[in-house]
Amino acid sequence: MTVSQFAEPIVLPLEPGAARRDVEAFLTDAGWEGSTDDVVLAVHEALVNARRHGGAAVRADLVLDRSCLVVRVWDAGPGFDLRSSIRQAPPPMAERGRGLWLIDRVTTSCEVGRDDEGVFLVMRFDRPG
């Protein structure tokens, strides 16, 4: 999954609360027609998971173009198998383990990769319509 070559990424704060506020404000200002709550939830879960499982988020950004919104979160962790993490819903009474499963449910697509900055999660949200 690539980020549009025509749009400049907007750097997000690495603290989940600040990132939620910035994403919500950005999407409101941009006139995003999709579910802002879904995007905010996914960004929050990705940043929390980066801290919990990857040591800390090292970078987060978003790009909005005509067709979609793409959010990327990097950490310095060892990486993980996304498909095994989202294969089935976590037990209803589990206190942890919902983050990636939720992200998979609210995004159009998501994938994991690695580059010079670390392990990254890319979340895509197609524009409605």
CSV table of N, CA, C and O in Angstrom, one decimal:
chain,number,residue,atom,x,y,z
A,1,MET,N,0.9,-1.2,0.0
A,1,MET,CA,0.0,0.0,0.0
A,1,MET,C,0.9,1.2,0.0
A,1,MET,O,1.8,1.3,0.8
A,2,THR,N,0.7,2.1,-0.9
A,2,THR,CA,1.5,3.3,-1.0
A,2,THR,C,0.7,4.5,-0.6
A,2,THR,O,-0.5,4.6,-0.7
A,3,VAL,N,1.4,5.6,-0.2
A,3,VAL,CA,0.8,6.8,0.1
A,3,VAL,C,0.9,7.7,-1.1
A,3,VAL,O,1.9,7.6,-1.8
A,4,SER,N,-0.1,8.5,-1.4
A,4,SER,CA,-0.1,9.3,-2.6
A,4,SER,C,1.2,10.1,-2.8
A,4,SER,O,1.7,10.7,-1.8
A,5,GLN,N,1.7,10.1,-4.0
A,5,GLN,CA,2.9,10.9,-4.2
A,5,GLN,C,2.6,12.4,-4.4
A,5,GLN,O,3.5,13.2,-4.5
A,6,PHE,N,1.3,12.8,-4.4
A,6,PHE,CA,1.0,14.1,-4.6
A,6,PHE,C,0.6,14.9,-3.3
A,6,PHE,O,0.6,16.1,-3.3
A,7,ALA,N,0.4,14.2,-2.2
A,7,ALA,CA,0.0,14.8,-0.9
A,7,ALA,C,1.2,14.7,0.1
A,7,ALA,O,1.8,13.7,0.2
A,8,GLU,N,1.4,15.8,0.8
A,8,GLU,CA,2.5,15.8,1.8
A,8,GLU,C,1.9,15.1,3.1
A,8,GLU,O,0.8,15.5,3.5
A,9,PRO,N,2.6,14.2,3.7
A,9,PRO,CA,2.1,13.6,5.0
A,9,PRO,C,2.1,14.7,6.1
A,9,PRO,O,2.9,15.6,6.1
A,10,ILE,N,1.1,14.6,6.9
A,10,ILE,CA,0.9,15.4,8.1
A,10,ILE,C,1.4,14.6,9.3
A,10,ILE,O,0.9,13.5,9.5
A,11,VAL,N,2.4,15.1,10.0
A,11,VAL,CA,3.0,14.4,11.1
A,11,VAL,C,2.0,14.5,12.3
A,11,VAL,O,1.5,15.6,12.6
A,12,LEU,N,1.8,13.4,12.9
A,12,LEU,CA,0.9,13.3,14.1
A,12,LEU,C,1.7,13.2,15.4
A,12,LEU,O,2.8,12.7,15.4
A,13,PRO,N,1.2,13.7,16.5
A,13,PRO,CA,1.8,13.5,17.8
A,13,PRO,C,1.8,12.0,18.1
A,13,PRO,O,1.0,11.2,17.7
A,14,LEU,N,2.8,11.6,18.9
A,14,LEU,CA,2.9,10.2,19.3
A,14,LEU,C,2.2,9.8,20.5
A,14,LEU,O,2.0,8.7,20.8
A,15,GLU,N,1.7,10.8,21.2
A,15,GLU,CA,0.9,10.6,22.4
A,15,GLU,C,-0.6,10.3,22.0
A,15,GLU,O,-1.1,11.2,21.2
A,16,PRO,N,-1.2,9.2,22.3
A,16,PRO,CA,-2.5,8.9,21.8
A,16,PRO,C,-3.6,10.0,22.0
A,16,PRO,O,-4.3,10.3,21.0
A,17,GLY,N,-3.7,10.6,23.1
A,17,GLY,CA,-4.7,11.6,23.3
A,17,GLY,C,-4.5,12.8,22.4
A,17,GLY,O,-5.4,13.3,21.8
A,18,ALA,N,-3.3,13.3,22.3
A,18,ALA,CA,-3.0,14.4,21.4
A,18,ALA,C,-3.2,14.0,19.9
A,18,ALA,O,-3.8,14.8,19.2
A,19,ALA,N,-2.9,12.8,19.6
A,19,ALA,CA,-3.1,12.4,18.2
A,19,ALA,C,-4.6,12.3,17.9
A,19,ALA,O,-5.0,12.7,16.8
A,20,ARG,N,-5.4,11.8,18.8
A,20,ARG,CA,-6.9,11.7,18.6
A,20,ARG,C,-7.4,13.1,18.4
A,20,ARG,O,-8.2,13.3,17.4
A,21,ARG,N,-7.0,14.1,19.2
A,21,ARG,CA,-7.5,15.5,19.0
A,21,ARG,C,-7.1,16.0,17.6
A,21,ARG,O,-7.9,16.7,16.9
A,22,ASP,N,-5.8,15.8,17.3
A,22,ASP,CA,-5.3,16.4,16.0
A,22,ASP,C,-6.0,15.7,14.8
A,22,ASP,O,-6.3,16.4,13.8
A,23,VAL,N,-6.2,14.4,14.9
A,23,VAL,CA,-6.9,13.7,13.8
A,23,VAL,C,-8.3,14.2,13.6
A,23,VAL,O,-8.8,14.5,12.5
A,24,GLU,N,-9.0,14.3,14.7
A,24,GLU,CA,-10.4,14.8,14.7
A,24,GLU,C,-10.5,16.2,14.1
A,24,GLU,O,-11.3,16.5,13.2
A,25,ALA,N,-9.6,17.1,14.6
A,25,ALA,CA,-9.6,18.4,14.1
A,25,ALA,C,-9.3,18.5,12.6
A,25,ALA,O,-9.9,19.2,11.8
A,26,PHE,N,-8.3,17.7,12.2
A,26,PHE,CA,-7.9,17.7,10.8
A,26,PHE,C,-9.0,17.2,9.9
A,26,PHE,O,-9.3,17.8,8.9
A,27,LEU,N,-9.7,16.1,10.3
A,27,LEU,CA,-10.7,15.5,9.5
A,27,LEU,C,-11.9,16.5,9.4
A,27,LEU,O,-12.6,16.6,8.3
A,28,THR,N,-12.2,17.1,10.5
A,28,THR,CA,-13.3,18.1,10.5
A,28,THR,C,-13.0,19.2,9.5
A,28,THR,O,-13.8,19.6,8.7
A,29,ASP,N,-11.8,19.8,9.7
A,29,ASP,CA,-11.4,20.9,8.8
A,29,ASP,C,-11.4,20.5,7.3
A,29,ASP,O,-11.6,21.3,6.4
A,30,ALA,N,-11.0,19.2,7.0
A,30,ALA,CA,-10.9,18.7,5.7
A,30,ALA,C,-12.3,18.3,5.1
A,30,ALA,O,-12.3,18.0,3.9
A,31,GLY,N,-13.3,18.3,5.9
A,31,GLY,CA,-14.6,17.9,5.4
A,31,GLY,C,-14.7,16.4,5.2
A,31,GLY,O,-15.5,16.0,4.2
A,32,TRP,N,-14.0,15.6,5.9
A,32,TRP,CA,-14.0,14.2,5.8
A,32,TRP,C,-15.5,13.6,5.9
A,32,TRP,O,-16.2,13.9,6.8
A,33,GLU,N,-15.9,12.9,4.9
A,33,GLU,CA,-17.2,12.4,4.8
A,33,GLU,C,-17.4,11.0,5.5
A,33,GLU,O,-18.5,10.6,5.7
A,34,GLY,N,-16.3,10.4,5.8
A,34,GLY,CA,-16.3,9.1,6.5
A,34,GLY,C,-16.5,9.2,8.0
A,34,GLY,O,-16.7,10.3,8.5
A,35,SER,N,-16.4,8.1,8.6
A,35,SER,CA,-16.5,8.1,10.1
A,35,SER,C,-15.2,8.6,10.8
A,35,SER,O,-14.2,7.9,10.8
A,36,THR,N,-15.3,9.7,11.3
A,36,THR,CA,-14.2,10.3,12.1
A,36,THR,C,-13.9,9.4,13.3
A,36,THR,O,-12.8,9.2,13.6
A,37,ASP,N,-15.0,8.9,13.9
A,37,ASP,CA,-14.8,8.1,15.1
A,37,ASP,C,-14.0,6.8,14.8
A,37,ASP,O,-13.1,6.4,15.6
A,38,ASP,N,-14.2,6.2,13.6
A,38,ASP,CA,-13.4,5.0,13.2
A,38,ASP,C,-12.0,5.4,13.1
A,38,ASP,O,-11.1,4.6,13.5
A,39,VAL,N,-11.7,6.5,12.4
A,39,VAL,CA,-10.3,6.9,12.2
A,39,VAL,C,-9.6,7.2,13.5
A,39,VAL,O,-8.5,6.7,13.8
A,40,VAL,N,-10.3,7.9,14.4
A,40,VAL,CA,-9.7,8.3,15.7
A,40,VAL,C,-9.5,7.0,16.5
A,40,VAL,O,-8.4,6.9,17.2
A,41,LEU,N,-10.4,6.1,16.5
A,41,LEU,CA,-10.2,4.8,17.3
A,41,LEU,C,-9.0,4.1,16.7
A,41,LEU,O,-8.2,3.6,17.5
A,42,ALA,N,-8.9,4.0,15.4
A,42,ALA,CA,-7.8,3.2,14.8
A,42,ALA,C,-6.4,3.8,15.2
A,42,ALA,O,-5.5,3.1,15.5
A,43,VAL,N,-6.3,5.2,15.1
A,43,VAL,CA,-5.1,5.8,15.4
A,43,VAL,C,-4.7,5.6,16.9
A,43,VAL,O,-3.6,5.3,17.2
A,44,HIS,N,-5.7,5.8,17.7
A,44,HIS,CA,-5.5,5.5,19.2
A,44,HIS,C,-5.0,4.1,19.4
A,44,HIS,O,-3.9,3.9,20.1
A,45,GLU,N,-5.6,3.1,18.9
A,45,GLU,CA,-5.2,1.7,19.1
A,45,GLU,C,-3.8,1.5,18.5
A,45,GLU,O,-3.0,0.8,19.1
A,46,ALA,N,-3.5,2.0,17.4
A,46,ALA,CA,-2.2,1.8,16.8
A,46,ALA,C,-1.1,2.4,17.6
A,46,ALA,O,-0.1,1.8,17.8
A,47,LEU,N,-1.3,3.6,18.1
A,47,LEU,CA,-0.3,4.2,19.0
A,47,LEU,C,-0.2,3.5,20.3
A,47,LEU,O,1.0,3.4,20.8
A,48,VAL,N,-1.3,3.1,20.9
A,48,VAL,CA,-1.2,2.3,22.2
A,48,VAL,C,-0.4,1.0,21.9
A,48,VAL,O,0.4,0.6,22.7
A,49,ASN,N,-0.8,0.3,20.9
A,49,ASN,CA,-0.1,-0.9,20.6
A,49,ASN,C,1.4,-0.7,20.3
A,49,ASN,O,2.2,-1.5,20.7
A,50,ALA,N,1.7,0.4,19.6
A,50,ALA,CA,3.2,0.7,19.3
A,50,ALA,C,3.9,0.8,20.7
A,50,ALA,O,5.0,0.4,20.8
A,51,ARG,N,3.3,1.5,21.6
A,51,ARG,CA,3.9,1.7,22.9
A,51,ARG,C,4.0,0.4,23.7
A,51,ARG,O,5.0,0.0,24.3
A,52,ARG,N,2.9,-0.3,23.7
A,52,ARG,CA,2.8,-1.6,24.5
A,52,ARG,C,3.7,-2.7,24.0
A,52,ARG,O,4.3,-3.4,24.7
A,53,HIS,N,3.7,-2.8,22.6
A,53,HIS,CA,4.4,-4.0,22.0
A,53,HIS,C,5.6,-3.7,21.3
A,53,HIS,O,6.4,-4.6,21.0
A,54,GLY,N,5.8,-2.4,20.9
A,54,GLY,CA,7.0,-2.0,20.1
A,54,GLY,C,7.9,-1.1,20.8
A,54,GLY,O,8.8,-0.5,20.2
A,55,GLY,N,7.7,-0.9,22.1
A,55,GLY,CA,8.6,0.0,22.9
A,55,GLY,C,8.1,1.4,22.9
A,55,GLY,O,8.0,2.1,23.9
A,56,ALA,N,7.7,1.9,21.8
A,56,ALA,CA,7.1,3.3,21.6
A,56,ALA,C,6.9,3.6,20.1
A,56,ALA,O,7.7,3.0,19.3
A,57,ALA,N,6.0,4.4,19.8
A,57,ALA,CA,5.8,4.9,18.5
A,57,ALA,C,7.0,5.8,18.2
A,57,ALA,O,7.4,6.6,19.0
A,58,VAL,N,7.6,5.7,17.0
A,58,VAL,CA,8.7,6.6,16.6
A,58,VAL,C,8.3,7.6,15.5
A,58,VAL,O,9.0,8.6,15.3
A,59,ARG,N,7.1,7.3,14.9
A,59,ARG,CA,6.6,8.3,13.9
A,59,ARG,C,5.2,7.9,13.6
A,59,ARG,O,4.8,6.7,13.7
A,60,ALA,N,4.4,8.9,13.3
A,60,ALA,CA,3.0,8.7,12.9
A,60,ALA,C,2.6,9.8,11.9
A,60,ALA,O,3.0,11.0,12.2
A,61,ASP,N,2.0,9.5,10.8
A,61,ASP,CA,1.5,10.5,9.9
A,61,ASP,C,0.2,10.1,9.2
A,61,ASP,O,-0.2,9.0,9.3
A,62,LEU,N,-0.3,11.1,8.5
A,62,LEU,CA,-1.5,10.8,7.7
A,62,LEU,C,-1.4,11.6,6.4
A,62,LEU,O,-0.8,12.6,6.3
A,63,VAL,N,-2.1,11.0,5.4
A,63,VAL,CA,-2.2,11.7,4.1
A,63,VAL,C,-3.6,11.5,3.6
A,63,VAL,O,-4.2,10.4,3.7
A,64,LEU,N,-4.2,12.6,3.2
A,64,LEU,CA,-5.6,12.6,2.6
A,64,LEU,C,-5.5,13.0,1.2
A,64,LEU,O,-5.0,14.1,0.9
A,65,ASP,N,-6.1,12.2,0.3
A,65,ASP,CA,-6.1,12.6,-1.1
A,65,ASP,C,-7.6,12.4,-1.6
A,65,ASP,O,-8.5,12.2,-0.8
A,66,ARG,N,-7.8,12.4,-2.9
A,66,ARG,CA,-9.1,12.4,-3.4
A,66,ARG,C,-9.8,11.0,-3.1
A,66,ARG,O,-11.0,11.0,-3.0
A,67,SER,N,-9.1,10.0,-3.0
A,67,SER,CA,-9.7,8.6,-2.9
A,67,SER,C,-9.7,8.1,-1.5
A,67,SER,O,-10.5,7.2,-1.2
A,68,CYS,N,-8.7,8.5,-0.6
A,68,CYS,CA,-8.7,7.8,0.7
A,68,CYS,C,-7.8,8.7,1.7
A,68,CYS,O,-7.1,9.6,1.3
A,69,LEU,N,-7.9,8.2,2.9
A,69,LEU,CA,-7.1,8.7,4.0
A,69,LEU,C,-6.1,7.5,4.3
A,69,LEU,O,-6.6,6.4,4.5
A,70,VAL,N,-4.9,7.8,4.5
A,70,VAL,CA,-3.9,6.7,4.8
A,70,VAL,C,-3.2,7.2,6.1
A,70,VAL,O,-2.7,8.4,6.1
A,71,VAL,N,-3.2,6.4,7.1
A,71,VAL,CA,-2.5,6.7,8.4
A,71,VAL,C,-1.4,5.6,8.6
A,71,VAL,O,-1.7,4.4,8.4
A,72,ARG,N,-0.2,6.1,9.0
A,72,ARG,CA,0.9,5.2,9.2
A,72,ARG,C,1.5,5.4,10.6
A,72,ARG,O,1.6,6.6,11.0
A,73,VAL,N,1.8,4.3,11.3
A,73,VAL,CA,2.4,4.4,12.6
A,73,VAL,C,3.6,3.5,12.6
A,73,VAL,O,3.4,2.3,12.3
A,74,TRP,N,4.8,4.0,13.0
A,74,TRP,CA,6.0,3.2,13.1
A,74,TRP,C,6.4,3.0,14.5
A,74,TRP,O,6.1,3.9,15.4
A,75,ASP,N,7.0,1.8,14.8
A,75,ASP,CA,7.7,1.6,16.1
A,75,ASP,C,8.9,0.9,15.9
A,75,ASP,O,9.2,0.5,14.8
A,76,ALA,N,9.7,0.7,16.9
A,76,ALA,CA,11.0,0.0,16.8
A,76,ALA,C,10.9,-1.5,17.3
A,76,ALA,O,11.9,-2.1,17.5
A,77,GLY,N,9.7,-2.0,17.4
A,77,GLY,CA,9.5,-3.4,17.8
A,77,GLY,C,9.9,-4.4,16.8
A,77,GLY,O,10.4,-4.1,15.7
A,78,PRO,N,9.8,-5.7,17.1
A,78,PRO,CA,10.2,-6.8,16.3
A,78,PRO,C,9.3,-7.1,15.1
A,78,PRO,O,9.6,-7.8,14.2
A,79,GLY,N,8.1,-6.5,15.1
A,79,GLY,CA,7.1,-6.8,14.0
A,79,GLY,C,6.2,-7.8,14.5
A,79,GLY,O,6.3,-8.4,15.6
A,80,PHE,N,5.2,-8.1,13.7
A,80,PHE,CA,4.1,-9.1,14.1
A,80,PHE,C,3.4,-9.6,12.9
A,80,PHE,O,3.4,-8.9,11.8
A,81,ASP,N,2.7,-10.7,13.0
A,81,ASP,CA,1.9,-11.2,11.9
A,81,ASP,C,0.5,-10.7,12.1
A,81,ASP,O,-0.3,-11.1,13.0
A,82,LEU,N,0.1,-9.7,11.3
A,82,LEU,CA,-1.2,-9.1,11.4
A,82,LEU,C,-2.3,-10.1,11.2
A,82,LEU,O,-3.3,-10.0,12.0
A,83,ARG,N,-2.2,-10.9,10.2
A,83,ARG,CA,-3.4,-11.9,10.0
A,83,ARG,C,-3.7,-12.8,11.2
A,83,ARG,O,-4.8,-13.0,11.5
A,84,SER,N,-2.7,-13.2,11.9
A,84,SER,CA,-3.0,-14.1,13.0
A,84,SER,C,-3.5,-13.3,14.2
A,84,SER,O,-4.3,-13.8,15.0
A,85,SER,N,-3.2,-12.0,14.2
A,85,SER,CA,-3.8,-11.1,15.3
A,85,SER,C,-5.2,-10.7,15.1
A,85,SER,O,-5.9,-10.3,16.0
A,86,ILE,N,-5.7,-10.8,13.8
A,86,ILE,CA,-7.1,-10.4,13.6
A,86,ILE,C,-8.0,-11.6,13.1
A,86,ILE,O,-9.1,-11.3,12.8
A,87,ARG,N,-7.5,-12.8,13.1
A,87,ARG,CA,-8.2,-13.9,12.6
A,87,ARG,C,-9.6,-14.1,13.3
A,87,ARG,O,-10.6,-14.4,12.7
A,88,GLN,N,-9.6,-14.0,14.6
A,88,GLN,CA,-10.9,-14.1,15.3
A,88,GLN,C,-11.0,-13.1,16.4
A,88,GLN,O,-10.0,-12.5,16.9
A,89,ALA,N,-12.2,-12.8,16.8
A,89,ALA,CA,-12.5,-11.8,17.8
A,89,ALA,C,-11.9,-12.2,19.1
A,89,ALA,O,-11.9,-13.4,19.5
A,90,PRO,N,-11.4,-11.3,19.9
A,90,PRO,CA,-10.9,-11.7,21.2
A,90,PRO,C,-12.1,-12.1,22.1
A,90,PRO,O,-13.2,-11.7,21.9
A,91,PRO,N,-11.8,-12.9,23.2
A,91,PRO,CA,-12.9,-13.3,24.1
A,91,PRO,C,-13.6,-12.0,24.7
A,91,PRO,O,-12.9,-11.0,24.9
A,92,PRO,N,-14.9,-12.1,24.8
A,92,PRO,CA,-15.6,-10.9,25.3
A,92,PRO,C,-15.1,-10.3,26.6
A,92,PRO,O,-15.2,-9.1,26.8
A,93,MET,N,-14.6,-11.1,27.5
A,93,MET,CA,-14.2,-10.6,28.8
A,93,MET,C,-12.7,-10.3,28.9
A,93,MET,O,-12.2,-9.9,29.9
A,94,ALA,N,-12.0,-10.5,27.8
A,94,ALA,CA,-10.5,-10.2,27.7
A,94,ALA,C,-10.3,-8.7,27.9
A,94,ALA,O,-11.1,-7.9,27.4
A,95,GLU,N,-9.3,-8.4,28.7
A,95,GLU,CA,-9.0,-6.9,29.0
A,95,GLU,C,-8.1,-6.3,28.0
A,95,GLU,O,-8.0,-5.1,27.9
A,96,ARG,N,-7.4,-7.2,27.2
A,96,ARG,CA,-6.5,-6.7,26.2
A,96,ARG,C,-6.7,-7.6,24.9
A,96,ARG,O,-7.4,-8.6,24.9
A,97,GLY,N,-6.1,-7.1,23.8
A,97,GLY,CA,-6.1,-7.9,22.6
A,97,GLY,C,-7.1,-7.6,21.6
A,97,GLY,O,-7.3,-8.3,20.6
A,98,ARG,N,-7.7,-6.4,21.7
A,98,ARG,CA,-8.8,-6.0,20.8
A,98,ARG,C,-8.2,-5.0,19.7
A,98,ARG,O,-8.9,-4.7,18.7
A,99,GLY,N,-7.1,-4.4,20.0
A,99,GLY,CA,-6.6,-3.2,19.2
A,99,GLY,C,-6.5,-3.6,17.7
A,99,GLY,O,-7.2,-2.9,16.9
A,100,LEU,N,-5.8,-4.5,17.3
A,100,LEU,CA,-5.6,-4.9,15.9
A,100,LEU,C,-6.9,-5.4,15.3
A,100,LEU,O,-7.2,-5.1,14.1
A,101,TRP,N,-7.6,-6.2,16.1
A,101,TRP,CA,-8.9,-6.7,15.6
A,101,TRP,C,-9.9,-5.5,15.3
A,101,TRP,O,-10.5,-5.5,14.2
A,102,LEU,N,-9.9,-4.5,16.2
A,102,LEU,CA,-10.8,-3.3,15.9
A,102,LEU,C,-10.3,-2.6,14.7
A,102,LEU,O,-11.1,-2.1,13.9
A,103,ILE,N,-9.0,-2.4,14.6
A,103,ILE,CA,-8.4,-1.6,13.5
A,103,ILE,C,-8.8,-2.3,12.2
A,103,ILE,O,-9.2,-1.6,11.2
A,104,ASP,N,-8.7,-3.6,12.1
A,104,ASP,CA,-9.1,-4.4,10.9
A,104,ASP,C,-10.6,-4.2,10.6
A,104,ASP,O,-10.9,-4.1,9.4
A,105,ARG,N,-11.4,-4.0,11.6
A,105,ARG,CA,-12.9,-3.8,11.4
A,105,ARG,C,-13.2,-2.5,10.9
A,105,ARG,O,-14.2,-2.3,10.2
A,106,VAL,N,-12.5,-1.4,11.2
A,106,VAL,CA,-12.9,-0.1,10.9
A,106,VAL,C,-12.1,0.5,9.7
A,106,VAL,O,-12.5,1.6,9.2
A,107,THR,N,-11.1,-0.2,9.2
A,107,THR,CA,-10.3,0.3,8.1
A,107,THR,C,-10.8,-0.4,6.8
A,107,THR,O,-11.4,-1.4,6.9
A,108,THR,N,-10.5,0.3,5.7
A,108,THR,CA,-10.7,-0.4,4.4
A,108,THR,C,-9.7,-1.5,4.2
A,108,THR,O,-10.0,-2.6,3.8
A,109,SER,N,-8.5,-1.2,4.7
A,109,SER,CA,-7.4,-2.2,4.6
A,109,SER,C,-6.3,-1.8,5.6
A,109,SER,O,-6.2,-0.6,5.9
A,110,CYS,N,-5.6,-2.8,6.1
A,110,CYS,CA,-4.4,-2.5,6.9
A,110,CYS,C,-3.3,-3.5,6.6
A,110,CYS,O,-3.6,-4.6,6.2
A,111,GLU,N,-2.1,-3.1,6.8
A,111,GLU,CA,-1.0,-4.0,6.6
A,111,GLU,C,0.2,-3.6,7.4
A,111,GLU,O,0.3,-2.5,7.8
A,112,VAL,N,1.1,-4.5,7.6
A,112,VAL,CA,2.3,-4.3,8.4
A,112,VAL,C,3.5,-4.4,7.4
A,112,VAL,O,3.5,-5.3,6.5
A,113,GLY,N,4.5,-3.6,7.6
A,113,GLY,CA,5.8,-3.7,6.9
A,113,GLY,C,6.9,-3.2,7.7
A,113,GLY,O,6.8,-2.9,8.9
A,114,ARG,N,8.1,-3.2,7.1
A,114,ARG,CA,9.3,-2.7,7.7
A,114,ARG,C,10.1,-1.8,6.7
A,114,ARG,O,10.2,-2.2,5.6
A,115,ASP,N,10.6,-0.7,7.2
A,115,ASP,CA,11.5,0.1,6.4
A,115,ASP,C,12.6,0.6,7.3
A,115,ASP,O,12.8,0.1,8.4
A,116,ASP,N,13.3,1.6,6.8
A,116,ASP,CA,14.5,2.2,7.6
A,116,ASP,C,14.1,2.8,8.9
A,116,ASP,O,14.9,2.9,9.8
A,117,GLU,N,12.8,3.2,9.1
A,117,GLU,CA,12.3,3.8,10.3
A,117,GLU,C,11.8,2.8,11.3
A,117,GLU,O,11.6,3.1,12.5
A,118,GLY,N,11.6,1.5,10.9
A,118,GLY,CA,11.1,0.5,11.8
A,118,GLY,C,10.0,-0.3,11.2
A,118,GLY,O,9.8,-0.3,10.0
A,119,VAL,N,9.2,-0.9,12.1
A,119,VAL,CA,8.0,-1.6,11.7
A,119,VAL,C,6.9,-0.6,11.6
A,119,VAL,O,6.8,0.3,12.4
A,120,PHE,N,6.1,-0.7,10.6
A,120,PHE,CA,4.9,0.2,10.4
A,120,PHE,C,3.6,-0.5,10.2
A,120,PHE,O,3.6,-1.6,9.6
A,121,LEU,N,2.6,0.1,10.6
A,121,LEU,CA,1.2,-0.3,10.4
A,121,LEU,C,0.6,0.8,9.5
A,121,LEU,O,0.7,2.0,9.8
A,122,VAL,N,0.1,0.4,8.3
A,122,VAL,CA,-0.5,1.3,7.4
A,122,VAL,C,-2.0,1.0,7.4
A,122,VAL,O,-2.5,-0.1,7.2
A,123,MET,N,-2.8,2.0,7.7
A,123,MET,CA,-4.3,1.9,7.7
A,123,MET,C,-4.9,2.8,6.7
A,123,MET,O,-4.6,4.0,6.6
A,124,ARG,N,-5.7,2.2,5.8
A,124,ARG,CA,-6.4,2.9,4.7
A,124,ARG,C,-7.9,3.0,5.0
A,124,ARG,O,-8.5,2.0,5.4
A,125,PHE,N,-8.4,4.2,4.8
A,125,PHE,CA,-9.8,4.5,4.9
A,125,PHE,C,-10.3,5.1,3.6
A,125,PHE,O,-9.9,6.2,3.3
A,126,ASP,N,-11.1,4.4,2.8
A,126,ASP,CA,-11.6,4.9,1.5
A,126,ASP,C,-12.6,6.0,1.8
A,126,ASP,O,-13.4,5.9,2.8
A,127,ARG,N,-12.6,6.9,0.9
A,127,ARG,CA,-13.7,8.0,1.0
A,127,ARG,C,-15.0,7.3,0.7
A,127,ARG,O,-15.1,6.5,-0.2
A,128,PRO,N,-16.1,7.6,1.4
A,128,PRO,CA,-17.4,7.1,1.1
A,128,PRO,C,-17.9,7.6,-0.3
A,128,PRO,O,-17.5,8.6,-0.8
A,129,GLY,N,-18.7,6.8,-0.9
A,129,GLY,CA,-19.3,7.2,-2.2
A,129,GLY,C,-18.7,6.6,-3.3
A,129,GLY,O,-18.7,6.3,-4.3
